[in-house]
XYZ file of C-alpha atoms in Angstrom:
491
model
C 32.148 40.879 74.051
C 32.818 44.617 74.380
C 33.534 44.207 78.083
C 36.316 41.714 77.265
C 37.843 43.631 74.335
C 38.186 46.973 76.108
C 40.684 45.838 78.778
C 42.569 43.713 76.201
C 42.947 46.675 73.851
C 43.969 48.877 76.761
C 46.609 46.388 77.811
C 47.980 46.169 74.250
C 48.138 49.960 74.061
C 49.968 50.254 77.373
C 52.452 47.558 76.390
C 53.127 49.048 72.982
C 53.211 52.760 73.839
C 56.089 54.696 75.392
C 55.172 57.676 77.554
C 57.569 60.596 77.899
C 57.078 61.936 81.391
C 58.810 64.672 83.347
C 59.137 63.562 86.959
C 58.552 66.247 89.566
C 58.135 64.024 92.610
C 61.774 63.976 93.701
C 64.245 66.784 94.241
C 67.146 64.468 93.369
C 66.537 64.140 89.650
C 68.433 65.288 86.624
C 65.749 67.963 86.211
C 66.894 69.812 89.323
C 70.019 71.856 90.227
C 69.986 73.421 86.775
C 69.320 77.055 87.664
C 70.252 79.634 90.288
C 66.812 79.208 91.890
C 67.336 75.448 92.091
C 70.723 75.900 93.729
C 69.392 78.366 96.312
C 66.453 76.116 97.170
C 68.721 73.111 97.490
C 70.960 75.037 99.874
C 68.013 76.055 102.057
C 67.081 72.377 102.258
C 70.605 71.580 103.457
C 70.150 74.007 106.364
C 66.816 72.556 107.435
C 68.256 69.616 109.437
C 69.842 72.172 111.791
C 66.310 73.162 112.785
C 65.452 69.503 113.362
C 68.444 69.177 115.702
C 67.853 72.434 117.549
C 64.067 72.541 117.851
C 64.041 69.686 120.403
C 66.718 70.792 120.914
C 68.730 67.560 120.883
C 71.967 69.444 120.206
C 71.750 71.188 123.579
C 69.610 68.907 125.737
C 71.616 65.754 125.017
C 74.894 67.232 126.314
C 73.341 69.558 128.896
C 71.331 66.854 130.654
C 74.483 64.716 130.684
C 76.802 67.304 132.246
C 77.418 68.714 135.729
C 75.674 72.070 135.226
C 72.029 71.448 134.344
C 69.480 68.712 134.948
C 65.894 67.924 133.914
C 62.688 67.265 135.714
C 62.395 63.509 135.248
C 59.592 63.410 132.699
C 59.295 61.993 129.147
C 62.616 60.205 129.385
C 64.843 63.224 129.912
C 66.331 61.704 133.057
C 67.789 58.774 131.095
C 70.497 61.156 129.924
C 71.240 62.347 133.477
C 71.190 58.799 134.862
C 73.021 57.325 131.848
C 70.276 54.716 131.553
C 69.561 55.054 127.814
C 69.900 52.000 125.576
C 70.830 51.437 121.930
C 67.176 51.689 120.926
C 66.615 54.927 122.863
C 63.480 53.133 123.981
C 62.287 55.621 126.587
C 62.631 58.618 124.277
C 60.735 56.819 121.515
C 57.939 55.653 123.794
C 57.462 59.234 125.003
C 57.617 60.699 121.467
C 60.802 62.539 122.428
C 63.205 61.344 119.748
C 63.782 65.031 118.995
C 65.540 65.283 122.388
C 67.737 62.220 121.885
C 71.071 61.356 120.281
C 69.108 59.548 117.573
C 67.880 62.930 116.316
C 71.474 64.158 116.036
C 72.415 61.109 113.971
C 69.391 61.268 111.658
C 69.504 65.027 111.118
C 73.249 65.091 110.486
C 73.082 62.473 107.757
C 70.019 64.173 106.286
C 72.077 67.360 106.084
C 75.120 65.576 104.682
C 73.033 63.973 101.950
C 71.569 67.325 100.927
C 74.986 68.997 100.995
C 76.413 66.201 98.851
C 73.838 66.828 96.126
C 74.759 70.513 96.047
C 78.468 69.757 95.850
C 77.879 67.233 93.052
C 75.283 69.070 90.966
C 75.552 72.841 91.429
C 78.906 73.139 89.580
C 76.959 72.508 86.343
C 74.157 74.966 87.116
C 73.709 77.978 84.831
C 74.050 80.946 87.183
C 76.367 83.672 88.437
C 79.736 82.047 89.035
C 80.553 84.008 92.187
C 77.303 83.025 93.876
C 77.661 79.450 92.617
C 81.039 79.197 94.321
C 79.590 80.559 97.551
C 76.673 78.103 97.538
C 79.049 75.203 97.102
C 81.242 76.643 99.865
C 78.285 76.821 102.234
C 77.484 73.195 101.431
C 81.059 72.203 102.338
C 80.723 74.157 105.589
C 77.453 72.451 106.453
C 78.881 69.014 105.692
C 81.787 69.749 108.023
C 79.400 70.930 110.743
C 77.235 67.831 110.482
C 80.282 65.553 110.568
C 81.559 67.377 113.643
C 78.177 66.977 115.356
C 78.347 63.259 114.627
C 81.898 62.528 115.711
C 81.718 64.456 118.999
C 78.646 62.408 119.927
C 79.412 59.004 118.407
C 83.167 58.810 117.777
C 83.874 56.790 114.621
C 81.129 57.513 112.093
C 80.259 57.142 108.418
C 81.959 59.572 106.040
C 79.657 60.160 103.091
C 80.925 62.520 100.369
C 78.799 61.497 97.367
C 75.016 61.640 96.990
C 73.029 58.428 97.218
C 71.790 57.874 93.684
C 70.875 54.292 94.589
C 70.106 52.281 97.708
C 73.446 50.504 97.431
C 75.286 53.837 97.386
C 73.686 54.754 100.697
C 75.112 51.752 102.544
C 78.553 52.747 103.858
C 80.619 51.587 106.837
C 82.227 53.683 109.565
C 85.585 55.423 109.394
C 87.984 56.109 112.291
C 87.589 59.425 114.068
C 90.963 60.585 112.682
C 89.621 60.199 109.143
C 86.451 62.060 110.069
C 88.473 65.051 111.246
C 90.585 64.864 108.103
C 87.384 65.190 106.065
C 86.145 68.045 108.266
C 89.401 69.924 107.680
C 89.181 69.341 103.931
C 85.601 70.571 103.760
C 86.415 73.681 105.776
C 89.383 74.419 103.514
C 86.988 74.275 100.554
C 84.474 76.491 102.350
C 87.091 79.089 103.252
C 88.279 79.297 99.637
C 84.739 79.831 98.346
C 84.611 83.600 98.754
C 82.048 83.741 101.531
C 81.353 87.269 102.756
C 82.673 88.626 106.038
C 80.474 89.934 108.823
C 78.375 92.073 108.702
C 77.759 91.488 104.973
C 76.300 88.048 105.627
C 72.713 86.843 105.802
C 71.336 85.797 109.176
C 72.022 82.155 109.892
C 74.646 81.831 107.143
C 78.349 81.305 107.883
C 80.709 84.167 107.233
C 84.295 83.610 106.167
C 85.314 84.046 109.813
C 82.737 81.507 111.007
C 84.394 78.887 108.811
C 87.606 79.474 110.770
C 85.664 79.423 114.038
C 84.291 75.944 113.343
C 87.785 74.931 112.189
C 89.238 76.088 115.513
C 86.583 74.239 117.528
C 86.964 71.028 115.542
C 90.755 71.184 115.842
C 90.439 71.681 119.609
C 88.358 68.517 119.894
C 90.884 66.749 117.653
C 93.696 67.812 120.020
C 95.340 69.549 117.084
C 96.540 72.442 119.209
C 98.531 74.247 116.528
C 95.626 74.268 114.092
C 93.166 75.298 116.821
C 95.414 78.208 117.815
C 95.976 79.294 114.219
C 92.288 79.380 113.350
C 91.131 80.982 116.602
C 93.759 83.690 116.240
C 92.640 84.302 112.645
C 89.074 84.942 113.819
C 90.201 87.283 116.589
C 92.684 89.126 114.356
C 90.083 89.663 111.631
C 88.471 92.329 113.813
C 85.075 91.511 112.350
C 83.582 90.395 115.655
C 83.767 91.707 119.208
C 82.597 90.766 122.692
C 79.463 92.600 123.776
C 80.236 94.861 126.748
C 77.503 93.214 128.837
C 77.458 89.428 128.604
C 73.766 89.359 129.497
C 72.908 91.134 126.253
C 74.214 88.194 124.225
C 70.987 86.387 125.135
C 68.318 89.083 125.411
C 65.432 88.536 123.024
C 65.429 92.243 122.084
C 69.211 92.400 121.501
C 69.392 89.633 118.902
C 70.670 91.739 116.000
C 73.158 93.672 118.120
C 74.424 90.400 119.609
C 75.473 89.085 116.209
C 78.772 90.893 116.658
C 79.617 88.184 119.220
C 77.115 85.445 118.473
C 78.841 84.538 115.218
C 76.639 81.636 114.159
C 73.458 80.467 115.808
C 70.342 78.428 115.336
C 68.178 81.218 113.959
C 64.614 80.952 115.205
C 61.852 82.127 112.891
C 59.339 84.140 114.964
C 56.343 83.383 112.761
C 53.710 80.694 112.772
C 54.298 78.238 111.262
C 58.037 78.568 111.760
C 61.013 76.825 113.325
C 61.373 77.334 117.042
C 62.712 75.537 120.131
C 61.486 74.718 123.631
C 64.309 76.036 125.818
C 62.323 79.053 126.971
C 59.501 76.805 128.101
C 61.834 74.312 129.766
C 63.911 76.877 131.645
C 61.112 79.073 132.994
C 59.312 78.236 136.262
C 56.356 75.822 136.334
C 52.877 76.966 135.433
C 54.092 79.942 133.369
C 54.526 81.668 136.719
C 57.393 84.051 135.930
C 56.476 86.826 133.516
C 60.074 87.671 132.597
C 60.812 84.076 131.580
C 58.048 83.530 129.043
C 54.336 83.418 128.498
C 54.326 79.621 128.598
C 56.878 77.821 130.780
C 56.968 74.397 132.403
C 59.809 74.252 134.934
C 61.590 71.292 133.366
C 65.264 72.342 133.306
C 67.347 73.716 136.160
C 70.965 74.352 137.131
C 72.646 72.513 139.980
C 73.093 74.562 143.140
C 76.712 73.408 143.226
C 77.257 74.996 139.816
C 75.637 78.261 140.941
C 77.911 78.285 143.996
C 81.010 77.781 141.832
C 80.721 81.367 140.514
C 82.480 84.304 142.061
C 79.575 86.496 143.282
C 81.065 89.343 141.238
C 80.818 87.310 138.022
C 78.196 88.923 135.778
C 77.506 85.549 134.191
C 75.992 84.374 137.484
C 73.208 86.860 136.795
C 72.134 84.510 134.004
C 71.039 82.162 136.806
C 68.630 82.894 139.673
C 67.585 81.377 142.978
C 64.216 83.152 143.059
C 61.822 84.824 140.671
C 59.092 87.430 140.607
C 55.660 85.928 139.919
C 52.917 87.562 137.889
C 51.485 89.311 140.926
C 54.866 90.930 141.672
C 55.648 88.659 144.608
C 59.162 87.218 145.041
C 59.072 83.428 145.022
C 61.959 82.028 147.118
C 64.262 79.267 146.006
C 62.596 76.570 148.097
C 59.383 77.148 146.140
C 60.840 77.390 142.625
C 59.977 73.764 141.905
C 58.359 70.952 143.902
C 61.109 68.497 142.942
C 63.826 70.131 145.078
C 64.350 73.033 147.465
C 67.580 74.133 145.785
C 66.550 74.528 142.163
C 68.288 77.265 140.173
C 66.598 78.918 137.203
C 68.412 79.482 133.899
C 67.932 82.917 132.306
C 69.719 82.593 128.952
C 66.555 81.923 126.948
C 64.006 84.352 128.360
C 61.316 85.707 126.084
C 58.457 87.455 127.916
C 56.582 88.583 124.807
C 56.411 85.720 122.351
C 53.056 84.275 121.320
C 54.225 82.236 118.325
C 57.000 80.154 119.854
C 60.353 80.743 121.458
C 62.258 83.269 119.388
C 65.595 83.442 121.230
C 68.440 82.186 119.061
C 70.585 79.335 120.373
C 74.315 80.160 120.109
C 76.488 77.666 118.233
C 79.749 79.597 117.778
C 80.611 82.711 119.798
C 83.666 84.946 119.758
C 84.272 84.226 123.459
C 84.894 80.628 122.395
C 87.714 81.758 120.128
C 89.493 83.509 123.012
C 89.230 80.453 125.240
C 90.238 78.061 122.457
C 93.278 80.241 121.802
C 94.118 80.308 125.518
C 93.911 76.536 125.848
C 95.745 75.765 122.606
C 98.543 78.225 123.411
C 98.978 76.673 126.856
C 98.927 73.129 125.483
C 101.703 74.095 123.082
C 103.823 76.528 125.087
C 102.619 76.513 128.673
C 100.959 79.340 130.584
C 102.500 82.144 128.553
C 101.545 85.823 128.766
C 99.774 85.321 125.453
C 97.637 82.547 126.929
C 96.848 84.695 129.953
C 95.867 87.560 127.671
C 93.246 85.464 125.912
C 91.540 84.127 129.043
C 91.706 87.480 130.810
C 89.820 89.112 127.945
C 86.848 86.878 128.741
C 87.234 87.293 132.497
C 87.376 91.070 132.229
C 84.073 91.158 130.355
C 82.578 88.996 133.131
C 83.707 91.535 135.754
C 86.420 89.300 137.188
C 90.063 90.072 137.998
C 92.834 88.598 135.891
C 93.577 84.931 136.419
C 96.180 84.165 139.076
C 99.662 84.293 137.579
C 102.337 81.631 137.893
C 100.093 78.660 137.156
C 101.601 75.477 135.777
C 100.590 74.321 132.318
C 98.105 71.776 133.670
C 96.638 74.176 136.219
C 96.204 76.835 133.552
C 94.436 74.415 131.210
C 92.143 73.390 134.064
C 91.389 77.072 134.649
C 90.449 77.496 130.994
C 88.142 74.473 131.113
C 86.479 75.958 134.201
C 86.177 79.340 132.501
C 84.432 77.590 129.623
C 81.979 76.073 132.118
C 80.988 79.494 133.400
C 80.864 81.061 129.948
C 78.942 78.448 127.957
C 76.557 76.770 130.392
C 73.229 75.632 128.908
C 74.638 76.035 125.378
C 75.403 72.351 124.771
C 79.145 72.706 125.311
C 80.235 71.467 128.750
C 79.670 67.716 128.255
C 82.076 67.652 125.319
C 84.732 69.498 127.311
C 84.430 66.786 129.940
C 84.547 63.891 127.479
C 87.380 65.251 125.328
C 89.534 65.767 128.425
C 88.465 62.557 130.183
C 87.186 64.517 133.187
C 83.640 63.187 132.921
C 84.425 60.053 134.940
C 85.499 62.070 137.994
C 83.342 65.196 137.630
C 79.931 63.694 136.897
C 79.626 61.461 140.008
C 80.030 64.602 142.132
C 77.271 66.513 140.294
C 74.372 65.272 142.401
C 71.472 66.683 144.388
C 68.292 65.470 146.061
C 66.724 64.812 142.660
C 69.683 62.848 141.332
C 71.645 61.538 144.325
C 73.613 59.146 142.108
C 75.034 59.639 138.604
C 76.366 56.219 137.510
C 78.480 57.317 134.534
C 80.862 54.752 133.028
C 83.615 54.813 130.418
C 81.237 53.758 127.635
C 79.240 56.967 128.097
C 81.999 58.989 126.449
C 80.113 58.362 123.215
C 76.464 57.595 122.671
C 75.417 54.300 121.089
C 74.632 54.323 117.390
C 70.824 54.008 117.159
C 69.743 50.436 116.584
C 67.409 51.603 113.808
C 70.454 52.785 111.867
C 72.278 49.501 112.400
C 69.229 47.634 111.122
C 69.057 49.823 108.030
C 72.784 49.719 107.224
C 74.359 46.296 107.651
C 77.823 47.759 107.070
C 77.515 49.765 110.283
C 78.952 48.450 113.521
C 77.886 49.473 116.992
C 80.400 51.400 119.075
C 82.594 48.774 120.809
C 81.587 49.693 124.356
C 77.911 49.370 123.463
C 78.015 45.932 121.811
């Protein structure tokens, strides 16, 4: 009898009793975002998806393996980007556990970041804390939301605009908006960020956006939006602020032991944490020669990413930026290894030297640039020319970058179109292996003519088509959100 009564009595007690319980299992509860500590922790969480995008790093490998400058050794699905053979499921990347190198990672991380930024924007205004810092935290959240939206639209075109946190499953299901609306939201968020009282460089924490960085992202987004006047205005504002400057030697922008000094030009970057465990990336390992053979490249390197010989040959030999590439290397015994022996996959491989780190034992500590001052000069040059032709002002901006590279001034008397083409080419030399070139080709429509010519013995054919301007929305996302539609060219 006792065995029967005990569960009955327990059931009656459970049914008739109300338990008051504080839930700690979820960050998105009414118990959070109440204090300054909550707000700061929430903001750190909103930055974390950047590490997810840049540790692969999908944000550089996806565009770089698609462009006409760099190419991969064809392992673990990396060549699907170069051969434009990926599908809507990103099947090869998944099967090789390389989603972190695929467009799917960009999509997932961006919406993760947007969701976390939305909670800050919605909840932190009611937090009990210093009002000045509160305003800055909210401003940083607006900046991050703009950055994530920009990452999405430059890769996928029309995307979902999400400006409220998902307090329910239904609230998370939202359809796409046209690209024009996405840029409108990016502008609005950056306006909010700029008004938030963010500090100027150098009074800014590493990895955080300064007031000038907000304008830098604004200029870059406006350039991609073909909003030339806005791009010019914002780029000029960054330059005129005088807070940043070009490093005298372009090679020092990337040196592992010049990281802090380089912040004067490297305005905002993926900041690698040189501890274990920490957030890192694999570019040092990919770019160095196989078998960890080159001491100056890194302690552990694989020989999985190279530059095209045609790109190396496009440089003026006097261009200091060409020294960030090499056609031979010194092995660990001090012997020079010639180009034909750099890699077994081709006799004309070219090594990339932007991410060298000979000392690290805990991961690759070189930061990955996201926004640099040199970009502002070239954005200003292009936007000025698009608006007014090849004016002396436009020439002044591009020549500033060329002078630092050790080159003479650009030929005078160019037509508007020829000048713009010269700027696009200057961007190619300046920003290679930084995840930039592919988007210059797609935004200008040049990818259909340029990419088929970027071939070698490893990739003798590059069958790019019009649909490759944007990547397909991952099928997993379409399955999860029935309001989403696949990009038209990928249906």
